Short mmCIF file of C-alpha atoms in Angstrom, two decimals:
data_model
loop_
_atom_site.label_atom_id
_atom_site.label_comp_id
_atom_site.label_asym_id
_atom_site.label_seq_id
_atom_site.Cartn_x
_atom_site.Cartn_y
_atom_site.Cartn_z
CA UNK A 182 50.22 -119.27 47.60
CA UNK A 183 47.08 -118.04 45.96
CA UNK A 184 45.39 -121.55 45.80
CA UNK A 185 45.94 -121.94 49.44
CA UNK A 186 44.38 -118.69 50.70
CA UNK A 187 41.83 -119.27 48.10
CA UNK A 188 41.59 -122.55 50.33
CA UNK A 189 41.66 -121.22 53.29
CA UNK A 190 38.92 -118.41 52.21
CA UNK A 191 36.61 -121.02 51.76
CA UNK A 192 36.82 -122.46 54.24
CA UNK A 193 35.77 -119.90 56.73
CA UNK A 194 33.03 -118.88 54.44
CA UNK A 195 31.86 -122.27 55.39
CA UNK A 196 32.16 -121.81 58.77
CA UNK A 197 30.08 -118.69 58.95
CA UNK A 198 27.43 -120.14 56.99
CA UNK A 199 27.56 -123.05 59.77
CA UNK A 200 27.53 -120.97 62.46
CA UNK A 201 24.94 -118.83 60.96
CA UNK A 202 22.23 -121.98 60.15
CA UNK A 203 23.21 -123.32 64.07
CA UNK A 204 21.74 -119.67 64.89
CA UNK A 205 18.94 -120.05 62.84
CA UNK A 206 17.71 -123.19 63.85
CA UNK A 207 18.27 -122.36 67.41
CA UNK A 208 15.91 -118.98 66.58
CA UNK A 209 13.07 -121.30 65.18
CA UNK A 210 12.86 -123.67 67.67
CA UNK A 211 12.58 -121.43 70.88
CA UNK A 212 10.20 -119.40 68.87
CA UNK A 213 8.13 -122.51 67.96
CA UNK A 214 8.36 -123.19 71.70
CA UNK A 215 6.83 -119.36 72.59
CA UNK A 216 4.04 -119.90 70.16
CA UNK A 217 3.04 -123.22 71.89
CA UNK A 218 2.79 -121.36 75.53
CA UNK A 219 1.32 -118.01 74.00
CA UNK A 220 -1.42 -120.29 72.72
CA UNK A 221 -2.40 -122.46 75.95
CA UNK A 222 -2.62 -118.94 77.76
CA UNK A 223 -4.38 -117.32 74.90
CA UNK A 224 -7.15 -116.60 77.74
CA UNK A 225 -4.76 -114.22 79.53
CA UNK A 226 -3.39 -112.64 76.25
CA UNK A 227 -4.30 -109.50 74.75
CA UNK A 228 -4.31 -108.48 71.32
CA UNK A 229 -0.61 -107.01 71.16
CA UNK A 230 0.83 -109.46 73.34
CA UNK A 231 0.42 -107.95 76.89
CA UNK A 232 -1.16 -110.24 79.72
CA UNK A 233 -4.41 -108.95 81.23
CA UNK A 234 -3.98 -107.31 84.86
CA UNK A 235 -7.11 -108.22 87.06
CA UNK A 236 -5.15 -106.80 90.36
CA UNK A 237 -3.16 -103.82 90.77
CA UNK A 238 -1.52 -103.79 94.31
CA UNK A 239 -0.98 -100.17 93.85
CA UNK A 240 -4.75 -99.05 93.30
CA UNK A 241 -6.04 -97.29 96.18
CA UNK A 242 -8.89 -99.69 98.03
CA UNK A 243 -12.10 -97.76 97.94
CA UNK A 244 -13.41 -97.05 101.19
CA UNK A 245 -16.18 -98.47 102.74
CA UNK A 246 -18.20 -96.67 105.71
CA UNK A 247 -20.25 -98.94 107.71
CA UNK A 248 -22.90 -98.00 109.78
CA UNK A 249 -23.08 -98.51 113.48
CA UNK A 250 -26.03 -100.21 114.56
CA UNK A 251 -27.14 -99.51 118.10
CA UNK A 252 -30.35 -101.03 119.75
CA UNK A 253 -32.53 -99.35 121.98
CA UNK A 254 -36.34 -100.07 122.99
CA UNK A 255 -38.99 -97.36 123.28
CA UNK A 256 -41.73 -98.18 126.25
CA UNK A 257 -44.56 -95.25 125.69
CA UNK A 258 -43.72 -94.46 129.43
CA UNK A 259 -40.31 -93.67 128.89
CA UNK A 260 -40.17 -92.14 125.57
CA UNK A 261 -38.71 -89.06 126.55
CA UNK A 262 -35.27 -90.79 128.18
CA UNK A 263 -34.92 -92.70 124.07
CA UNK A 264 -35.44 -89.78 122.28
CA UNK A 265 -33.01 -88.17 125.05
CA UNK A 266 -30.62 -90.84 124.30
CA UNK A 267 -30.71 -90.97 120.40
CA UNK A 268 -29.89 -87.28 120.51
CA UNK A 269 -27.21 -87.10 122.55
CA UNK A 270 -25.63 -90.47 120.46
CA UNK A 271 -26.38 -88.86 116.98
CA UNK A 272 -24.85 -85.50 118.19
CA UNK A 273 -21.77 -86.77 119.98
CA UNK A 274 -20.69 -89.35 117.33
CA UNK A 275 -18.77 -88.84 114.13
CA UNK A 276 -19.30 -92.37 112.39
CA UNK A 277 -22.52 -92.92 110.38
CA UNK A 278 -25.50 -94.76 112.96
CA UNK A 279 -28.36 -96.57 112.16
CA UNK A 280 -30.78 -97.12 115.10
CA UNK A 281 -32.84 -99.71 115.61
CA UNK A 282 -35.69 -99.20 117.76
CA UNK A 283 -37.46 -101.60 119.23
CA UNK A 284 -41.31 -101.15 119.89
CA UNK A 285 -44.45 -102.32 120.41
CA UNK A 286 -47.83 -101.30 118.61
CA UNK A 287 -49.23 -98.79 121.08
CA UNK A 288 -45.97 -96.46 120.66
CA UNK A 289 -44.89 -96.78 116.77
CA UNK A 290 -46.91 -93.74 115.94
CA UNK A 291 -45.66 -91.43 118.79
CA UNK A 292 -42.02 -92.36 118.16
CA UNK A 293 -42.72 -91.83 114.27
CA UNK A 294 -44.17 -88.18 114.92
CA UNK A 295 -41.49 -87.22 117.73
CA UNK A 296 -38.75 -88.45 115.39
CA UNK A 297 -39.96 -86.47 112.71
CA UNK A 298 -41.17 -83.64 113.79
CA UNK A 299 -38.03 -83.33 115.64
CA UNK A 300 -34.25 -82.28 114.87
CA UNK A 301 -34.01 -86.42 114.58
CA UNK A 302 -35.90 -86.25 111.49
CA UNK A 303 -33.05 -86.83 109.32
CA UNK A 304 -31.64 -89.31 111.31
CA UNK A 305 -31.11 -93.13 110.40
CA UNK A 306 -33.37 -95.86 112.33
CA UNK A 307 -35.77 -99.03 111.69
CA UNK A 308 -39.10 -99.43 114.12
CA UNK A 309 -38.81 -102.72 115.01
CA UNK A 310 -41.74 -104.97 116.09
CA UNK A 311 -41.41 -106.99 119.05
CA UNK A 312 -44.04 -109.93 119.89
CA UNK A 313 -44.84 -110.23 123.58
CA UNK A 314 -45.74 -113.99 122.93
CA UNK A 315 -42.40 -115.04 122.80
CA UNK A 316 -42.71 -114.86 126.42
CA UNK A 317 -45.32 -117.06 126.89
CA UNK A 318 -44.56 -119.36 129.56
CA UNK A 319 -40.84 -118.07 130.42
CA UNK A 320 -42.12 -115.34 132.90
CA UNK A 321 -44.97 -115.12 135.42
CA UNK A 322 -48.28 -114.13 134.59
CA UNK A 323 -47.52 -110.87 137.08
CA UNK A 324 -44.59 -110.43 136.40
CA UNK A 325 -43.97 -106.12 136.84
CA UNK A 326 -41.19 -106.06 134.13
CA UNK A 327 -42.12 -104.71 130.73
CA UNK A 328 -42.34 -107.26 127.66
CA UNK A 329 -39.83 -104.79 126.27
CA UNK A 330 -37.29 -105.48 128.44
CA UNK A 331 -36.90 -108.91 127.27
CA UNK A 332 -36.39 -107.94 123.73
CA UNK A 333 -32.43 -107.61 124.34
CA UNK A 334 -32.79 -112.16 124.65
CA UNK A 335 -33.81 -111.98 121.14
CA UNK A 336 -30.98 -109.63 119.30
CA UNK A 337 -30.75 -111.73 116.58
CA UNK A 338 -34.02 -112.38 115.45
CA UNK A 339 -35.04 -108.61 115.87
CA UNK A 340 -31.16 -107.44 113.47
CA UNK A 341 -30.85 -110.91 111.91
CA UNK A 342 -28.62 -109.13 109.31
CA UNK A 343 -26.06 -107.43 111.58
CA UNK A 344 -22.91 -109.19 113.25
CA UNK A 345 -22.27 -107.55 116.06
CA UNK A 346 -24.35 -104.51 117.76
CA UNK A 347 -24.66 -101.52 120.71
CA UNK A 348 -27.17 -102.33 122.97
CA UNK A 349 -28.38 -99.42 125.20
CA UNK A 350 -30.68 -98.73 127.70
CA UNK A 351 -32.64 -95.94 127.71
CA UNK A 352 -31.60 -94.15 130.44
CA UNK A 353 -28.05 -94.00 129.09
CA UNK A 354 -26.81 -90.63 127.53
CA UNK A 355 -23.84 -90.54 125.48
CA UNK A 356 -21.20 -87.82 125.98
CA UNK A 357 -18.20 -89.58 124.76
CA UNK A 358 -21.35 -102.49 135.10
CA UNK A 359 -24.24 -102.05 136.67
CA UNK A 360 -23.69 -105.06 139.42
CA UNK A 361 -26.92 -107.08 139.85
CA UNK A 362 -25.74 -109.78 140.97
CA UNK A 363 -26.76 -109.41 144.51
CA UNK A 364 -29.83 -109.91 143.20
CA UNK A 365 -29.85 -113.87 143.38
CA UNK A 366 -30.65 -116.21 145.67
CA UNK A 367 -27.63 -117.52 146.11
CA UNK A 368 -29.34 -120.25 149.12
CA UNK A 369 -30.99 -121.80 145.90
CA UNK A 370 -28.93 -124.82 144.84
CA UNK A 371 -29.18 -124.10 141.42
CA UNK A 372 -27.20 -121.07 141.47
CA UNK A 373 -24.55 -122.16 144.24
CA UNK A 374 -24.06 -124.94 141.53
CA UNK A 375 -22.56 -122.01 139.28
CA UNK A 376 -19.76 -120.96 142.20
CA UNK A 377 -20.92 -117.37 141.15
CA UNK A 378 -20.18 -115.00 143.95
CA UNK A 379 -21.82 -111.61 145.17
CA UNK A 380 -18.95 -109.60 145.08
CA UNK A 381 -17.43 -110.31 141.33
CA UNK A 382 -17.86 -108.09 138.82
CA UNK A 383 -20.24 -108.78 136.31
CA UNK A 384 -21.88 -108.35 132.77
CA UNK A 385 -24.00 -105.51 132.32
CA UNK A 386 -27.40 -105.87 131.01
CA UNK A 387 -28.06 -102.34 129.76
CA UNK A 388 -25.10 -101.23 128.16
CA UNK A 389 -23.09 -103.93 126.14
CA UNK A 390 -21.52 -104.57 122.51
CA UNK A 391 -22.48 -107.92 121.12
CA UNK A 392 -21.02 -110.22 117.95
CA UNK A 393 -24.28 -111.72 116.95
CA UNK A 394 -22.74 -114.27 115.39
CA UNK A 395 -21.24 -116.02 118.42
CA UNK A 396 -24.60 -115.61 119.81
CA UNK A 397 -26.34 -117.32 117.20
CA UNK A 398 -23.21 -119.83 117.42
CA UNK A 399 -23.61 -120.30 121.06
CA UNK A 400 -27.47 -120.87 120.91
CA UNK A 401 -27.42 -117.80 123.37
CA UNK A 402 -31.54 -116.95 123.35
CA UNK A 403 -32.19 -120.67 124.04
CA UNK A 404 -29.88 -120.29 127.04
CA UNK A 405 -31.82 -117.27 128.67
CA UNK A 406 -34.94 -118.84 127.73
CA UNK A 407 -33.73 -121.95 130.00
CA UNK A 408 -32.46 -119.84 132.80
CA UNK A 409 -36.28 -118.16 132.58
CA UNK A 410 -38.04 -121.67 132.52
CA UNK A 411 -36.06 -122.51 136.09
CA UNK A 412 -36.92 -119.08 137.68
CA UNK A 413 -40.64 -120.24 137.09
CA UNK A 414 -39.81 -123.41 138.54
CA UNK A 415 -37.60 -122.71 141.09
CA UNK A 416 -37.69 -119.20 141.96
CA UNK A 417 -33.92 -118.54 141.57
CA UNK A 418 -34.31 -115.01 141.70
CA UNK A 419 -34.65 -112.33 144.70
CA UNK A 420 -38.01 -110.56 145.21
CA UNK A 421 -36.33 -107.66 145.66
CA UNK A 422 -35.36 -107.07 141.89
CA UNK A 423 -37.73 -104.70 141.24
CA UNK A 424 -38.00 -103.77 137.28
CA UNK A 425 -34.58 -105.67 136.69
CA UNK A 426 -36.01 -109.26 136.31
CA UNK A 427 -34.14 -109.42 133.28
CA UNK A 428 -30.81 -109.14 134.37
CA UNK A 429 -30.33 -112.57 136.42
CA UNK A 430 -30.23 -114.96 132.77
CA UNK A 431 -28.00 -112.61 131.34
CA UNK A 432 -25.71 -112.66 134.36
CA UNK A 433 -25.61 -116.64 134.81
CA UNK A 434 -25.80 -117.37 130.78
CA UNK A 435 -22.50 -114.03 130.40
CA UNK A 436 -20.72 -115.37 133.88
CA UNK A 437 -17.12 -115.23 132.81
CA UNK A 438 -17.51 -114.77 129.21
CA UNK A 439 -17.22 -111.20 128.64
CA UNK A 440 -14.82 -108.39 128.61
CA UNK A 441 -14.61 -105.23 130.22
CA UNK A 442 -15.14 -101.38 128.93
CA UNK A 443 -12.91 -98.26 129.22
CA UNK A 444 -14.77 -97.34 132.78
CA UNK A 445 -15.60 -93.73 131.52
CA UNK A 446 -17.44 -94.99 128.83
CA UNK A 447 -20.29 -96.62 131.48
CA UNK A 448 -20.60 -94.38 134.62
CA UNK A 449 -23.50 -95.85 136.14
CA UNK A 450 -25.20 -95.73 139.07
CA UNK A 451 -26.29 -92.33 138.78
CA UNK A 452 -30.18 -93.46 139.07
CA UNK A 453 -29.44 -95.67 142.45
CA UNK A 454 -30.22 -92.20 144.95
CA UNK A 455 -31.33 -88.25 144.64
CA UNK A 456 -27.40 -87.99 145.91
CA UNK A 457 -24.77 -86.44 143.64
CA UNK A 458 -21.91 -89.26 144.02
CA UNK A 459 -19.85 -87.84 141.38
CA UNK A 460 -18.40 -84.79 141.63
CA UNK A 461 -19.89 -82.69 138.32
CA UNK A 462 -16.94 -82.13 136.55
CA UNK A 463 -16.16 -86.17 136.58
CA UNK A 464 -19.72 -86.59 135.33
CA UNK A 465 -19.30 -83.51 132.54
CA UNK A 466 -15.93 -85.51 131.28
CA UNK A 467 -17.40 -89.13 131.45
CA UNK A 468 -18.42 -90.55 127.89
CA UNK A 469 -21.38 -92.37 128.68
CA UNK A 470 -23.76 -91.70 131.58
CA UNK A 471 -26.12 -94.32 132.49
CA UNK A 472 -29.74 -93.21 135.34
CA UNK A 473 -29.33 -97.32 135.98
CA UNK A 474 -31.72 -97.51 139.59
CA UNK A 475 -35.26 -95.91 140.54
CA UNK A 476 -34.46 -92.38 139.79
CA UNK A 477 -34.68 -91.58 136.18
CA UNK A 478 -32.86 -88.07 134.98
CA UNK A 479 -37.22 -87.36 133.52
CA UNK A 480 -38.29 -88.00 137.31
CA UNK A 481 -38.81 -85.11 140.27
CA UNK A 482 -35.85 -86.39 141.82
CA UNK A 483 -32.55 -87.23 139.71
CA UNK A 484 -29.28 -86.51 140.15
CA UNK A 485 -27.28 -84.74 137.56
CA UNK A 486 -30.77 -84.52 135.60
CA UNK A 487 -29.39 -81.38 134.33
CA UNK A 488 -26.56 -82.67 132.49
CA UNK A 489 -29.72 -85.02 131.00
CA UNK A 490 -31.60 -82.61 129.86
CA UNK A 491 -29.09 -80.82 127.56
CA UNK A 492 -30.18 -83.87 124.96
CA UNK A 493 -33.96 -83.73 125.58
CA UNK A 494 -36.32 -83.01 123.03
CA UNK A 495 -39.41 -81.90 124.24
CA UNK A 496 -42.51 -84.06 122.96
CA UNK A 497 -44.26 -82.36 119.85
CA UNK A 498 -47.21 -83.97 120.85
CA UNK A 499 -47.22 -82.96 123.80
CA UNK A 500 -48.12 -86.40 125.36
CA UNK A 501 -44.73 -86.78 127.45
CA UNK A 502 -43.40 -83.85 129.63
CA UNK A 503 -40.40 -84.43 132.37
CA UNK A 504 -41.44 -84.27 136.17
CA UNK A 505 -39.12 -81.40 138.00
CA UNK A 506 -39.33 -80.22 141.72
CA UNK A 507 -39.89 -76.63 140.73
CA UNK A 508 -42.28 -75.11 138.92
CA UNK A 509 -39.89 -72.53 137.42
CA UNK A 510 -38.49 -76.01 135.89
CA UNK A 511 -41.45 -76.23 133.34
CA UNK A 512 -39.92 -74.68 130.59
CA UNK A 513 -38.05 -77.67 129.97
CA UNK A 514 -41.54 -79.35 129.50
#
């Protein structure tokens, strides 16, 4: 009896030591196996073992405030309605602006002095140069529109950096589609070629958001420049256009390939008669007022001109002063 449980003592002992050699073998290899992989991604292995963590999904992303670039040119003429403008956008709006303000050499130093002598003074904005011989041979020699107003063809060469940007007129005051095209000869064959039609409703040149980089995509200056060219040739455009010679090549080259604006952000019209067609609360509640016509709200005889003048900043030189009927009205010179 002993002799067989001394037997049969053995022979589990033998078993366990099996069983516990299996085990260790087993242990060895998988760890010989972990050492292989912790050394072909030693790169992404710290000191005590722990991977490296280059992105944590939990991490609050650090907010980034961009600026809002609007455009806006400054003829020495018409000073008063940009500084008018820039003041009523810089007051009204609660995102950071930077303006860039396109000028020629004979009104830099005025614009410098009314900026900064001026509640503007702190104020973000870039003088921008524009040269008038860009032009050369794309208008008429007697042509009555400004150089200036042909600066809006060439966005991005004057903000090359920006993608998209505000352009304003700067008659506009903001508080929160002016149609030209009647303005064509539509008899030419040129334009009936385009099946554009008097009554649709169209781009506006004066107040309009812009990607810049679909522009430069599109070749979009080389387009106007064209449409220019052919009005030299041609004469494609109505006599009657006044100071808005401009608008026709943004019209043809924007036909269809634009999108409308909440309506009160562009009442316009308000420069087209001395007439009030807006009843004055409509006007006070609109977000962006725009003196688009002969009457400018800095003329004798504008309409709503006193809702204008709330963002006027008289001229600390002195050199501009606003035309009223009355001469109680010159305090507001």
């Amino acid at each position: 009896m002993n002799t067989s449980a001394n037997s049969c003592l053995s022979v589990n002992i033998m078993i366990i030591v099996l069983a516990a050699v299996v085990f260790l073998l087993i242990l060895h290899h998988n760890l010989l196996g972990l050492s292989d992989i912790l050394k072909r991604q030693g790169s992404d292995v710290s000191a005590v073992g722990f991977q490296r963590i280059d992105f944590l999904p939990e991490a609050p992303e650090e907010k980034i405030i961009v600026d809002v670039p609007v455009v806006i040119t400054a003829v020495e003429s018409r000073l008063g309605g940009v500084i008018a403008a820039i003041n009523s956008i810089s007051s009204n709006t609660q995102s950071s602006v930077t303006f860039y303000i396109v000028t020629m050499n004979d009104t830099k130093e005025h614009l410098r002095s009314w900026l900064g002598d001026t509640k503007l003074k702190n104020i973000k904005y870039k003088i921008l140069d524009f040269d008038p011989q860009v032009l050369e041979g794309k208008i008429r020699a007697d042509e009555r529109a400004k150089p200036l107003t042909f600066a809006r063809f060439y966005l991005p060469d004057l903000v090359p950096a920006v993608e998209k940007i505000i352009y304003l007129d700067d008659d506009v005051i903001v508080q929160g589609t002016y149609n030209y095209i009647g303005y064509f000869d539509y008899k030419k064959e040129t334009i009936r070629k385009l099946g554009m039609k008097a009554s649709t409703c169209s781009f506006n040149p004066g107040v309009f958001v812009a990607n810049l980089t679909e522009w430069k995509r599109q070749n979009i200056t080389r387009q106007l420049e064209k449409w220019m060219e052919l009005d030299i040739a041609e004469e494609l455009y109505s006599k009657t256009l006044a100071g808005s010679i401009t608008a026709p090549p943004l019209l043809i080259v924007f036909y269809k390939m634009h999108s409308s604006i909440d309506p009160m952000w562009h009442v316009r019209h308000l420069g087209s008669s001395t007439g009030k067609r807006y009843s004055i609360q409509f006007v006070y509640s609109a977000r962006l007022l725009h003196w688009n016509g002969h009457f400018k709200p800095w003329g004798r005889a504008a309409s709503y001109s006193e809702i204008w003048e709330k963002w006027y900043i008289p001229d600390p030189t002195g050199k501009f002063s606003i035309i009223r009927r009355h001469t109680d009205a010159e305090g507001a010179k």
